[in-house]
PDB file of C-alpha atoms in Angstrom:
ATOM      1  CA  MET A   5    -116.427 -30.749-182.620  1.00 56.00           C
ATOM      2  CA  LEU A   6    -118.829 -29.706-179.869  1.00 58.00           C
ATOM      3  CA  GLU A   7    -121.799 -30.803-181.952  1.00 59.00           C
ATOM      4  CA  THR A   8    -120.158 -34.194-182.505  1.00 56.00           C
ATOM      5  CA  LEU A   9    -119.625 -34.692-178.772  1.00 55.00           C
ATOM      6  CA  LYS A  10    -123.158 -33.569-178.006  1.00 60.00           C
ATOM      7  CA  ASN A  11    -124.647 -36.184-180.310  1.00 62.00           C
ATOM      8  CA  ARG A  12    -122.274 -38.997-179.383  1.00 60.00           C
ATOM      9  CA  ALA A  13    -124.041 -42.079-178.002  1.00 63.00           C
ATOM     10  CA  ALA A  14    -122.186 -44.316-175.557  1.00 66.00           C
ATOM     11  CA  PRO A  15    -122.541 -48.099-176.152  1.00 67.00           C
ATOM     12  CA  ILE A  16    -124.389 -48.502-172.852  1.00 74.00           C
ATOM     13  CA  GLU A  17    -127.120 -46.040-173.811  1.00 82.00           C
ATOM     14  CA  MET A  18    -130.446 -47.222-175.172  1.00 88.00           C
ATOM     15  CA  THR A  19    -133.752 -45.620-175.973  1.00 92.00           C
ATOM     16  CA  PRO A  20    -136.892 -46.439-173.991  1.00 94.00           C
ATOM     17  CA  ALA A  21    -138.122 -48.404-177.013  1.00 96.00           C
ATOM     18  CA  ASP A  22    -134.903 -50.444-177.164  1.00 95.00           C
ATOM     19  CA  PHE A  23    -135.090 -51.056-173.413  1.00 95.00           C
ATOM     20  CA  ARG A  24    -138.678 -52.280-173.732  1.00 97.00           C
ATOM     21  CA  SER A  25    -137.817 -54.618-176.589  1.00 97.00           C
ATOM     22  CA  LEU A  26    -134.709 -56.082-174.950  1.00 96.00           C
ATOM     23  CA  GLY A  27    -136.491 -56.440-171.614  1.00 97.00           C
ATOM     24  CA  HIS A  28    -139.417 -58.300-173.157  1.00 97.00           C
ATOM     25  CA  ASN A  29    -137.053 -60.612-175.003  1.00 97.00           C
ATOM     26  CA  LEU A  30    -135.111 -61.388-171.855  1.00 97.00           C
ATOM     27  CA  VAL A  31    -138.256 -62.052-169.809  1.00 97.00           C
ATOM     28  CA  ASP A  32    -139.515 -64.374-172.557  1.00 98.00           C
ATOM     29  CA  SER A  33    -136.206 -66.269-172.526  1.00 97.00           C
ATOM     30  CA  LEU A  34    -136.294 -66.597-168.748  1.00 97.00           C
ATOM     31  CA  ALA A  35    -139.916 -67.760-168.783  1.00 97.00           C
ATOM     32  CA  ASP A  36    -139.088 -70.400-171.401  1.00 97.00           C
ATOM     33  CA  TRP A  37    -136.097 -71.545-169.321  1.00 97.00           C
ATOM     34  CA  LEU A  38    -138.239 -71.704-166.166  1.00 95.00           C
ATOM     35  CA  ALA A  39    -140.835 -73.851-167.932  1.00 96.00           C
ATOM     36  CA  ALA A  40    -138.238 -76.252-169.368  1.00 96.00           C
ATOM     37  CA  MET A  41    -136.010 -76.407-166.292  1.00 96.00           C
ATOM     38  CA  PRO A  42    -137.676 -79.399-164.541  1.00 95.00           C
ATOM     39  CA  GLN A  43    -136.990 -81.620-167.553  1.00 96.00           C
ATOM     40  CA  GLY A  44    -133.361 -80.525-167.837  1.00 95.00           C
ATOM     41  CA  LEU A  45    -130.232 -81.390-165.880  1.00 96.00           C
ATOM     42  CA  VAL A  46    -129.406 -80.215-162.387  1.00 96.00           C
ATOM     43  CA  THR A  47    -125.794 -79.825-163.520  1.00 95.00           C
ATOM     44  CA  ARG A  48    -123.595 -80.964-166.355  1.00 95.00           C
ATOM     45  CA  GLY A  49    -120.736 -81.542-163.946  1.00 95.00           C
ATOM     46  CA  GLU A  50    -118.333 -79.633-166.137  1.00 97.00           C
ATOM     47  CA  SER A  51    -114.739 -78.941-165.176  1.00 97.00           C
ATOM     48  CA  ALA A  52    -113.283 -75.484-164.758  1.00 97.00           C
ATOM     49  CA  GLN A  53    -111.513 -75.965-168.089  1.00 97.00           C
ATOM     50  CA  ASP A  54    -114.851 -76.762-169.779  1.00 97.00           C
ATOM     51  CA  ILE A  55    -116.389 -73.570-168.437  1.00 97.00           C
ATOM     52  CA  ARG A  56    -113.417 -71.452-169.488  1.00 97.00           C
ATOM     53  CA  ARG A  57    -113.642 -72.849-173.012  1.00 97.00           C
ATOM     54  CA  ALA A  58    -117.374 -72.099-173.181  1.00 97.00           C
ATOM     55  CA  LEU A  59    -116.739 -68.533-172.079  1.00 96.00           C
ATOM     56  CA  ALA A  60    -113.552 -68.179-174.155  1.00 95.00           C
ATOM     57  CA  SER A  61    -112.086 -66.671-171.033  1.00 95.00           C
ATOM     58  CA  ASP A  62    -108.569 -66.509-172.458  1.00 95.00           C
ATOM     59  CA  ARG A  63    -109.643 -63.610-174.690  1.00 94.00           C
ATOM     60  CA  ALA A  64    -107.987 -60.259-174.095  1.00 93.00           C
ATOM     61  CA  LEU A  65    -110.079 -57.264-173.093  1.00 92.00           C
ATOM     62  CA  PRO A  66    -111.883 -56.241-176.316  1.00 88.00           C
ATOM     63  CA  ASP A  67    -111.312 -52.833-177.859  1.00 87.00           C
ATOM     64  CA  HIS A  68    -114.978 -52.505-178.804  1.00 84.00           C
ATOM     65  CA  GLY A  69    -118.152 -53.613-177.090  1.00 84.00           C
ATOM     66  CA  GLU A  70    -120.934 -55.687-178.574  1.00 88.00           C
ATOM     67  CA  ALA A  71    -124.526 -54.698-179.129  1.00 89.00           C
ATOM     68  CA  ALA A  72    -126.748 -54.932-176.057  1.00 91.00           C
ATOM     69  CA  ASP A  73    -129.023 -57.605-177.551  1.00 93.00           C
ATOM     70  CA  THR A  74    -126.011 -59.781-178.356  1.00 93.00           C
ATOM     71  CA  VAL A  75    -124.561 -59.397-174.865  1.00 94.00           C
ATOM     72  CA  LEU A  76    -127.855 -60.297-173.211  1.00 95.00           C
ATOM     73  CA  SER A  77    -128.711 -63.271-175.425  1.00 96.00           C
ATOM     74  CA  ASP A  78    -125.198 -64.730-175.354  1.00 96.00           C
ATOM     75  CA  THR A  79    -124.893 -64.345-171.589  1.00 97.00           C
ATOM     76  CA  ALA A  80    -128.326 -65.862-170.986  1.00 97.00           C
ATOM     77  CA  SER A  81    -127.482 -68.864-173.177  1.00 97.00           C
ATOM     78  CA  LEU A  82    -124.197 -69.427-171.364  1.00 98.00           C
ATOM     79  CA  LEU A  83    -125.872 -69.260-167.958  1.00 97.00           C
ATOM     80  CA  PHE A  84    -128.741 -71.524-169.014  1.00 97.00           C
ATOM     81  CA  GLU A  85    -126.326 -74.174-170.300  1.00 96.00           C
ATOM     82  CA  HIS A  86    -123.485 -74.059-167.775  1.00 97.00           C
ATOM     83  CA  SER A  87    -125.016 -73.379-164.337  1.00 96.00           C
ATOM     84  CA  LEU A  88    -125.822 -75.485-161.303  1.00 95.00           C
ATOM     85  CA  VAL A  89    -129.615 -75.183-161.270  1.00 95.00           C
ATOM     86  CA  ASN A  90    -130.582 -74.812-157.616  1.00 91.00           C
ATOM     87  CA  GLY A  91    -134.250 -74.312-158.545  1.00 91.00           C
ATOM     88  CA  HIS A  92    -134.449 -77.761-160.125  1.00 94.00           C
ATOM     89  CA  PRO A  93    -136.885 -80.203-158.432  1.00 93.00           C
ATOM     90  CA  ARG A  94    -134.045 -82.737-158.098  1.00 94.00           C
ATOM     91  CA  PHE A  95    -131.584 -80.298-156.507  1.00 93.00           C
ATOM     92  CA  PHE A  96    -130.915 -81.453-152.949  1.00 89.00           C
ATOM     93  CA  GLY A  97    -127.485 -79.914-152.297  1.00 82.00           C
ATOM     94  CA  TYR A  98    -126.673 -77.272-149.719  1.00 78.00           C
ATOM     95  CA  ILE A  99    -129.401 -74.994-148.364  1.00 76.00           C
ATOM     96  CA  THR A 100    -129.747 -72.572-151.256  1.00 78.00           C
ATOM     97  CA  SER A 101    -133.376 -71.718-151.901  1.00 80.00           C
ATOM     98  CA  SER A 102    -134.946 -71.785-155.352  1.00 86.00           C
ATOM     99  CA  PRO A 103    -135.172 -68.513-157.285  1.00 87.00           C
ATOM    100  CA  ALA A 104    -138.549 -66.880-156.787  1.00 90.00           C
ATOM    101  CA  PRO A 105    -139.860 -65.237-159.973  1.00 93.00           C
ATOM    102  CA  LEU A 106    -141.312 -62.401-157.903  1.00 94.00           C
ATOM    103  CA  GLY A 107    -137.924 -61.900-156.258  1.00 91.00           C
ATOM    104  CA  ALA A 108    -136.254 -61.744-159.674  1.00 94.00           C
ATOM    105  CA  LEU A 109    -138.700 -59.082-160.796  1.00 96.00           C
ATOM    106  CA  GLY A 110    -138.074 -57.215-157.546  1.00 95.00           C
ATOM    107  CA  ASP A 111    -134.326 -57.259-158.228  1.00 94.00           C
ATOM    108  CA  PHE A 112    -135.025 -55.934-161.720  1.00 96.00           C
ATOM    109  CA  LEU A 113    -137.073 -53.075-160.303  1.00 97.00           C
ATOM    110  CA  ALA A 114    -134.503 -52.265-157.604  1.00 96.00           C
ATOM    111  CA  ALA A 115    -131.639 -52.265-160.115  1.00 96.00           C
ATOM    112  CA  MET A 116    -133.508 -49.885-162.410  1.00 95.00           C
ATOM    113  CA  ILE A 117    -134.408 -47.388-159.665  1.00 97.00           C
ATOM    114  CA  ASN A 118    -130.800 -47.799-158.480  1.00 96.00           C
ATOM    115  CA  GLN A 119    -130.902 -46.237-155.024  1.00 96.00           C
ATOM    116  CA  ASN A 120    -127.825 -45.360-152.987  1.00 94.00           C
ATOM    117  CA  VAL A 121    -128.878 -46.680-149.601  1.00 90.00           C
ATOM    118  CA  GLY A 122    -126.092 -44.938-147.698  1.00 89.00           C
ATOM    119  CA  ALA A 123    -128.448 -42.317-146.277  1.00 93.00           C
ATOM    120  CA  PHE A 124    -132.170 -41.580-146.012  1.00 95.00           C
ATOM    121  CA  ARG A 125    -132.036 -38.518-148.253  1.00 97.00           C
ATOM    122  CA  LEU A 126    -130.409 -40.597-151.006  1.00 97.00           C
ATOM    123  CA  ALA A 127    -132.977 -43.403-150.814  1.00 97.00           C
ATOM    124  CA  PRO A 128    -136.041 -42.293-148.852  1.00 97.00           C
ATOM    125  CA  LEU A 129    -138.546 -44.986-149.803  1.00 97.00           C
ATOM    126  CA  ALA A 130    -135.959 -47.772-150.005  1.00 96.00           C
ATOM    127  CA  THR A 131    -134.862 -46.861-146.463  1.00 96.00           C
ATOM    128  CA  GLU A 132    -138.402 -47.199-145.166  1.00 96.00           C
ATOM    129  CA  ILE A 133    -138.892 -50.471-147.049  1.00 96.00           C
ATOM    130  CA  GLU A 134    -135.828 -51.794-145.228  1.00 96.00           C
ATOM    131  CA  ALA A 135    -137.120 -50.663-141.839  1.00 96.00           C
ATOM    132  CA  GLN A 136    -140.550 -52.145-142.522  1.00 97.00           C
ATOM    133  CA  THR A 137    -139.016 -55.438-143.658  1.00 96.00           C
ATOM    134  CA  VAL A 138    -136.960 -55.660-140.468  1.00 96.00           C
ATOM    135  CA  ARG A 139    -140.088 -55.046-138.362  1.00 97.00           C
ATOM    136  CA  TRP A 140    -142.040 -57.689-140.261  1.00 97.00           C
ATOM    137  CA  ILE A 141    -139.272 -60.277-139.885  1.00 96.00           C
ATOM    138  CA  ALA A 142    -139.094 -59.494-136.164  1.00 97.00           C
ATOM    139  CA  GLU A 143    -142.857 -59.911-135.866  1.00 96.00           C
ATOM    140  CA  PHE A 144    -142.736 -63.191-137.773  1.00 95.00           C
ATOM    141  CA  ILE A 145    -140.137 -64.769-135.463  1.00 95.00           C
ATOM    142  CA  GLY A 146    -141.573 -63.326-132.250  1.00 94.00           C
ATOM    143  CA  TYR A 147    -138.841 -60.745-131.695  1.00 96.00           C
ATOM    144  CA  PRO A 148    -139.685 -57.265-130.334  1.00 96.00           C
ATOM    145  CA  THR A 149    -140.764 -55.099-133.263  1.00 96.00           C
ATOM    146  CA  GLY A 150    -139.211 -52.000-131.738  1.00 95.00           C
ATOM    147  CA  CYS A 151    -135.773 -53.351-132.532  1.00 96.00           C
ATOM    148  CA  GLY A 152    -133.393 -51.841-135.038  1.00 93.00           C
ATOM    149  CA  GLY A 153    -131.929 -53.807-137.899  1.00 96.00           C
ATOM    150  CA  LEU A 154    -130.224 -53.831-141.279  1.00 95.00           C
ATOM    151  CA  LEU A 155    -130.467 -55.825-144.478  1.00 95.00           C
ATOM    152  CA  VAL A 156    -126.965 -57.017-145.360  1.00 95.00           C
ATOM    153  CA  SER A 157    -125.369 -59.393-147.848  1.00 93.00           C
ATOM    154  CA  GLY A 158    -125.823 -62.661-145.947  1.00 92.00           C
ATOM    155  CA  GLY A 159    -125.516 -64.595-142.705  1.00 94.00           C
ATOM    156  CA  ASN A 160    -121.833 -63.917-142.106  1.00 96.00           C
ATOM    157  CA  MET A 161    -122.264 -60.162-142.349  1.00 97.00           C
ATOM    158  CA  ALA A 162    -125.451 -60.220-140.256  1.00 97.00           C
ATOM    159  CA  ASN A 163    -123.608 -61.960-137.438  1.00 98.00           C
ATOM    160  CA  PHE A 164    -120.621 -59.612-137.811  1.00 98.00           C
ATOM    161  CA  VAL A 165    -122.855 -56.567-137.320  1.00 98.00           C
ATOM    162  CA  CYS A 166    -124.316 -58.088-134.156  1.00 98.00           C
ATOM    163  CA  VAL A 167    -120.846 -58.804-132.757  1.00 98.00           C
ATOM    164  CA  LEU A 168    -119.933 -55.155-133.258  1.00 97.00           C
ATOM    165  CA  ALA A 169    -123.147 -54.112-131.503  1.00 97.00           C
ATOM    166  CA  ALA A 170    -122.189 -56.370-128.588  1.00 98.00           C
ATOM    167  CA  ARG A 171    -118.681 -54.948-128.472  1.00 97.00           C
ATOM    168  CA  THR A 172    -119.992 -51.390-128.405  1.00 96.00           C
ATOM    169  CA  ALA A 173    -122.492 -52.178-125.658  1.00 97.00           C
ATOM    170  CA  LYS A 174    -120.366 -54.364-123.396  1.00 97.00           C
ATOM    171  CA  ALA A 175    -116.737 -53.271-123.703  1.00 96.00           C
ATOM    172  CA  THR A 176    -115.799 -50.933-120.862  1.00 94.00           C
ATOM    173  CA  TRP A 177    -113.779 -48.653-123.130  1.00 95.00           C
ATOM    174  CA  ASP A 178    -114.104 -47.111-126.594  1.00 95.00           C
ATOM    175  CA  VAL A 179    -112.744 -49.962-128.720  1.00 95.00           C
ATOM    176  CA  ARG A 180    -113.371 -48.097-131.951  1.00 93.00           C
ATOM    177  CA  GLY A 181    -111.293 -45.145-130.786  1.00 95.00           C
ATOM    178  CA  GLN A 182    -108.687 -46.791-128.560  1.00 95.00           C
ATOM    179  CA  GLY A 183    -108.383 -50.226-130.139  1.00 95.00           C
ATOM    180  CA  LEU A 184    -107.571 -53.414-128.244  1.00 94.00           C
ATOM    181  CA  THR A 185    -103.886 -52.909-127.445  1.00 93.00           C
ATOM    182  CA  GLY A 186    -103.166 -52.659-123.734  1.00 93.00           C
ATOM    183  CA  GLN A 187    -106.752 -53.481-122.779  1.00 94.00           C
ATOM    184  CA  LYS A 188    -108.391 -56.496-121.237  1.00 94.00           C
ATOM    185  CA  ARG A 189    -108.924 -59.364-123.634  1.00 95.00           C
ATOM    186  CA  LEU A 190    -112.516 -59.601-124.824  1.00 97.00           C
ATOM    187  CA  LEU A 191    -113.875 -63.142-124.519  1.00 97.00           C
ATOM    188  CA  VAL A 192    -116.627 -64.814-126.526  1.00 98.00           C
ATOM    189  CA  TYR A 193    -118.525 -67.997-125.577  1.00 98.00           C
ATOM    190  CA  ALA A 194    -120.097 -70.332-128.123  1.00 98.00           C
ATOM    191  CA  SER A 195    -120.881 -74.015-128.524  1.00 98.00           C
ATOM    192  CA  THR A 196    -118.624 -76.324-130.478  1.00 97.00           C
ATOM    193  CA  GLU A 197    -121.400 -76.552-133.116  1.00 97.00           C
ATOM    194  CA  THR A 198    -121.309 -72.819-133.930  1.00 97.00           C
ATOM    195  CA  HIS A 199    -120.802 -71.886-137.579  1.00 96.00           C
ATOM    196  CA  THR A 200    -117.350 -70.772-138.734  1.00 96.00           C
ATOM    197  CA  TRP A 201    -118.432 -67.140-139.082  1.00 97.00           C
ATOM    198  CA  LEU A 202    -117.366 -66.718-135.453  1.00 98.00           C
ATOM    199  CA  GLN A 203    -113.707 -67.457-136.178  1.00 98.00           C
ATOM    200  CA  LYS A 204    -113.876 -64.968-139.051  1.00 98.00           C
ATOM    201  CA  ALA A 205    -115.324 -62.294-136.758  1.00 98.00           C
ATOM    202  CA  ALA A 206    -112.693 -62.912-134.084  1.00 97.00           C
ATOM    203  CA  ASP A 207    -110.010 -62.580-136.746  1.00 97.00           C
ATOM    204  CA  LEU A 208    -111.410 -59.510-138.514  1.00 96.00           C
ATOM    205  CA  PHE A 209    -112.303 -57.585-135.342  1.00 96.00           C
ATOM    206  CA  GLY A 210    -109.026 -58.245-133.560  1.00 94.00           C
ATOM    207  CA  PHE A 211    -110.170 -60.444-130.658  1.00 94.00           C
ATOM    208  CA  GLY A 212    -108.195 -63.398-131.962  1.00 96.00           C
ATOM    209  CA  THR A 213    -109.605 -66.893-132.261  1.00 97.00           C
ATOM    210  CA  ASP A 214    -107.990 -67.821-128.919  1.00 97.00           C
ATOM    211  CA  ALA A 215    -110.517 -65.481-127.294  1.00 97.00           C
ATOM    212  CA  ILE A 216    -113.342 -67.874-128.216  1.00 98.00           C
ATOM    213  CA  ARG A 217    -114.317 -70.233-125.422  1.00 98.00           C
ATOM    214  CA  TRP A 218    -115.836 -73.351-126.996  1.00 98.00           C
ATOM    215  CA  ILE A 219    -118.590 -74.795-124.813  1.00 98.00           C
ATOM    216  CA  PRO A 220    -119.343 -78.549-125.058  1.00 97.00           C
ATOM    217  CA  VAL A 221    -122.744 -79.730-126.269  1.00 97.00           C
ATOM    218  CA  ASP A 222    -125.157 -82.300-124.885  1.00 96.00           C
ATOM    219  CA  GLY A 223    -126.438 -85.465-126.552  1.00 96.00           C
ATOM    220  CA  GLU A 224    -128.757 -83.395-128.766  1.00 96.00           C
ATOM    221  CA  MET A 225    -125.844 -81.225-129.985  1.00 97.00           C
ATOM    222  CA  ARG A 226    -127.064 -78.223-127.978  1.00 97.00           C
ATOM    223  CA  MET A 227    -124.921 -75.939-125.842  1.00 98.00           C
ATOM    224  CA  ASN A 228    -124.718 -77.112-122.235  1.00 97.00           C
ATOM    225  CA  PRO A 229    -125.618 -74.117-119.980  1.00 97.00           C
ATOM    226  CA  ALA A 230    -123.938 -75.690-116.956  1.00 96.00           C
ATOM    227  CA  GLU A 231    -120.689 -75.995-118.924  1.00 97.00           C
ATOM    228  CA  LEU A 232    -121.112 -72.364-119.986  1.00 97.00           C
ATOM    229  CA  GLU A 233    -121.402 -71.204-116.377  1.00 96.00           C
ATOM    230  CA  GLY A 234    -118.503 -73.372-115.329  1.00 95.00           C
ATOM    231  CA  GLN A 235    -116.264 -71.877-118.024  1.00 96.00           C
ATOM    232  CA  MET A 236    -117.244 -68.370-116.965  1.00 95.00           C
ATOM    233  CA  ASP A 237    -116.468 -69.172-113.324  1.00 93.00           C
ATOM    234  CA  ARG A 238    -113.013 -70.365-114.316  1.00 91.00           C
ATOM    235  CA  GLU A 239    -112.513 -67.040-116.127  1.00 89.00           C
ATOM    236  CA  LEU A 240    -113.199 -64.866-113.057  1.00 84.00           C
ATOM    237  CA  SER A 241    -109.574 -64.575-111.946  1.00 85.00           C
ATOM    238  CA  SER A 242    -108.051 -64.275-115.410  1.00 88.00           C
ATOM    239  CA  GLY A 243    -108.360 -60.519-115.699  1.00 90.00           C
ATOM    240  CA  ASP A 244    -110.051 -60.912-119.082  1.00 94.00           C
ATOM    241  CA  HIS A 245    -113.391 -59.358-120.050  1.00 95.00           C
ATOM    242  CA  PRO A 246    -116.193 -61.741-121.088  1.00 96.00           C
ATOM    243  CA  PHE A 247    -118.677 -59.774-123.157  1.00 97.00           C
ATOM    244  CA  LEU A 248    -120.573 -62.034-125.570  1.00 98.00           C
ATOM    245  CA  VAL A 249    -122.345 -65.388-125.681  1.00 98.00           C
ATOM    246  CA  VAL A 250    -123.413 -66.777-129.057  1.00 98.00           C
ATOM    247  CA  GLY A 251    -126.351 -69.164-129.172  1.00 98.00           C
ATOM    248  CA  THR A 252    -127.436 -71.052-132.262  1.00 98.00           C
ATOM    249  CA  ALA A 253    -130.991 -71.399-133.582  1.00 97.00           C
ATOM    250  CA  GLY A 254    -130.491 -74.186-136.067  1.00 95.00           C
ATOM    251  CA  SER A 255    -126.916 -75.422-136.437  1.00 95.00           C
ATOM    252  CA  VAL A 256    -125.738 -76.066-139.978  1.00 90.00           C
ATOM    253  CA  SER A 257    -124.622 -79.637-139.286  1.00 89.00           C
ATOM    254  CA  THR A 258    -127.719 -80.972-137.503  1.00 93.00           C
ATOM    255  CA  GLY A 259    -130.305 -78.187-137.153  1.00 92.00           C
ATOM    256  CA  ALA A 260    -129.905 -78.177-133.371  1.00 95.00           C
ATOM    257  CA  VAL A 261    -131.376 -75.274-131.394  1.00 96.00           C
ATOM    258  CA  ASP A 262    -129.539 -74.289-128.231  1.00 97.00           C
ATOM    259  CA  PRO A 263    -131.525 -73.899-124.976  1.00 97.00           C
ATOM    260  CA  LEU A 264    -131.911 -70.197-125.666  1.00 97.00           C
ATOM    261  CA  SER A 265    -133.938 -69.261-122.590  1.00 96.00           C
ATOM    262  CA  ASP A 266    -131.432 -70.891-120.218  1.00 97.00           C
ATOM    263  CA  ILE A 267    -128.523 -69.180-121.960  1.00 98.00           C
ATOM    264  CA  ALA A 268    -130.348 -65.835-121.854  1.00 98.00           C
ATOM    265  CA  ALA A 269    -130.752 -66.207-118.092  1.00 97.00           C
ATOM    266  CA  VAL A 270    -127.015 -66.831-117.674  1.00 97.00           C
ATOM    267  CA  CYS A 271    -126.236 -63.737-119.741  1.00 98.00           C
ATOM    268  CA  ARG A 272    -128.639 -61.540-117.811  1.00 97.00           C
ATOM    269  CA  ALA A 273    -127.211 -62.675-114.484  1.00 97.00           C
ATOM    270  CA  ARG A 274    -123.653 -61.916-115.584  1.00 96.00           C
ATOM    271  CA  GLY A 275    -124.205 -58.847-117.729  1.00 97.00           C
ATOM    272  CA  LEU A 276    -123.142 -60.357-121.061  1.00 98.00           C
ATOM    273  CA  TRP A 277    -124.627 -59.702-124.483  1.00 98.00           C
ATOM    274  CA  PHE A 278    -126.626 -62.641-125.826  1.00 98.00           C
ATOM    275  CA  HIS A 279    -126.578 -63.020-129.588  1.00 98.00           C
ATOM    276  CA  VAL A 280    -128.423 -65.745-131.486  1.00 98.00           C
ATOM    277  CA  ASP A 281    -127.169 -66.959-134.843  1.00 98.00           C
ATOM    278  CA  GLY A 282    -130.491 -67.795-136.442  1.00 97.00           C
ATOM    279  CA  ALA A 283    -129.254 -67.745-140.030  1.00 95.00           C
ATOM    280  CA  TYR A 284    -130.188 -71.373-140.507  1.00 92.00           C
ATOM    281  CA  GLY A 285    -133.288 -71.836-138.385  1.00 94.00           C
ATOM    282  CA  ALA A 286    -134.683 -68.713-136.684  1.00 96.00           C
ATOM    283  CA  LEU A 287    -137.298 -68.136-139.383  1.00 94.00           C
ATOM    284  CA  ALA A 288    -138.833 -71.483-138.435  1.00 94.00           C
ATOM    285  CA  ALA A 289    -140.115 -69.731-135.303  1.00 94.00           C
ATOM    286  CA  GLY A 290    -142.997 -68.421-137.404  1.00 89.00           C
ATOM    287  CA  VAL A 291    -144.061 -71.888-138.550  1.00 89.00           C
ATOM    288  CA  PRO A 292    -146.896 -73.729-136.725  1.00 89.00           C
ATOM    289  CA  GLY A 293    -145.460 -76.542-134.617  1.00 88.00           C
ATOM    290  CA  ALA A 294    -142.027 -74.933-134.278  1.00 88.00           C
ATOM    291  CA  PRO A 295    -140.006 -76.186-131.274  1.00 83.00           C
ATOM    292  CA  GLU A 296    -140.623 -74.336-128.043  1.00 85.00           C
ATOM    293  CA  SER A 297    -136.924 -73.441-127.770  1.00 86.00           C
ATOM    294  CA  LEU A 298    -137.328 -71.050-130.704  1.00 90.00           C
ATOM    295  CA  ARG A 299    -139.883 -69.017-128.760  1.00 87.00           C
ATOM    296  CA  ALA A 300    -137.008 -67.637-126.674  1.00 93.00           C
ATOM    297  CA  LEU A 301    -135.560 -65.620-129.549  1.00 96.00           C
ATOM    298  CA  SER A 302    -137.225 -62.600-127.971  1.00 95.00           C
ATOM    299  CA  GLU A 303    -134.845 -62.904-124.999  1.00 97.00           C
ATOM    300  CA  ALA A 304    -131.735 -62.311-127.122  1.00 98.00           C
ATOM    301  CA  ASP A 305    -130.044 -58.926-127.421  1.00 98.00           C
ATOM    302  CA  SER A 306    -129.551 -59.533-131.147  1.00 98.00           C
ATOM    303  CA  VAL A 307    -130.566 -62.109-133.743  1.00 98.00           C
ATOM    304  CA  ALA A 308    -129.206 -62.777-137.226  1.00 98.00           C
ATOM    305  CA  VAL A 309    -131.558 -64.329-139.778  1.00 96.00           C
ATOM    306  CA  ASP A 310    -130.982 -65.368-143.388  1.00 93.00           C
ATOM    307  CA  PRO A 311    -134.102 -64.836-145.533  1.00 89.00           C
ATOM    308  CA  HIS A 312    -132.445 -66.223-148.669  1.00 84.00           C
ATOM    309  CA  LYS A 313    -132.490 -69.679-147.073  1.00 83.00           C
ATOM    310  CA  TRP A 314    -136.169 -69.873-146.073  1.00 80.00           C
ATOM    311  CA  LEU A 315    -137.987 -67.012-147.778  1.00 82.00           C
TER     312      LEU A 315
END
């Protein structure tokens, strides 16, 4: 019995030779798909029912798995035939960037090394790659390279992390330990063009969406600093605690960039944290001819950027 268990091979196991063969086959399939993609369809416009039929999604959980080569080839075929192809030259929807072949190979490498990035000792080189990447992004957009930073799942989470940094720095009590009950209400200021991540953050972190003070915009859809100061002045006698102003570097609707330097000056004068949501447009600061307003990113206490849109 012990000898049988010792020699048992799990379905997920494969020899180095099998791995090499399957990997080469998959890369060949992807390269063929990449070459043919421009002549294909952007989308077939299939319904949810069509996709479920193609996948046979009404099947019960199988008792036995399939061979690895079958799983890979079948899955690749399904994805090739039933996906919205955002790398197609005629794809003009949303702001999703095309897949970069080098990025795909990087994902392959990262998945194989399979680091647990919860601590330096668990992922020493991956940790330093992250820190170096953050420094390089900061350098590219003109932000101080001595900053800290994290790579996270996307723009929403990047902004969430910055809100928590602001809360830690500017709340006058230990919110993490004591919570928000019985304390002053924390107030956030943002333009009416700010992305909906802010409502999510106010909800998830307990401020409540009523704690957001929506500041009107000017004719160019940019936050009006005078309106911001006026709203803050009206808040002086409320007993609440303003702690955060959110500026936008590239709004999703129009690409507007708030007057970041003017907003930074207001925040410095009043002791508020200034965060810039640059998920849509901050990376344009590194492009020749970028608008002067983007040069003020360096005046923010925190900036969120979204490399999967531009890079």
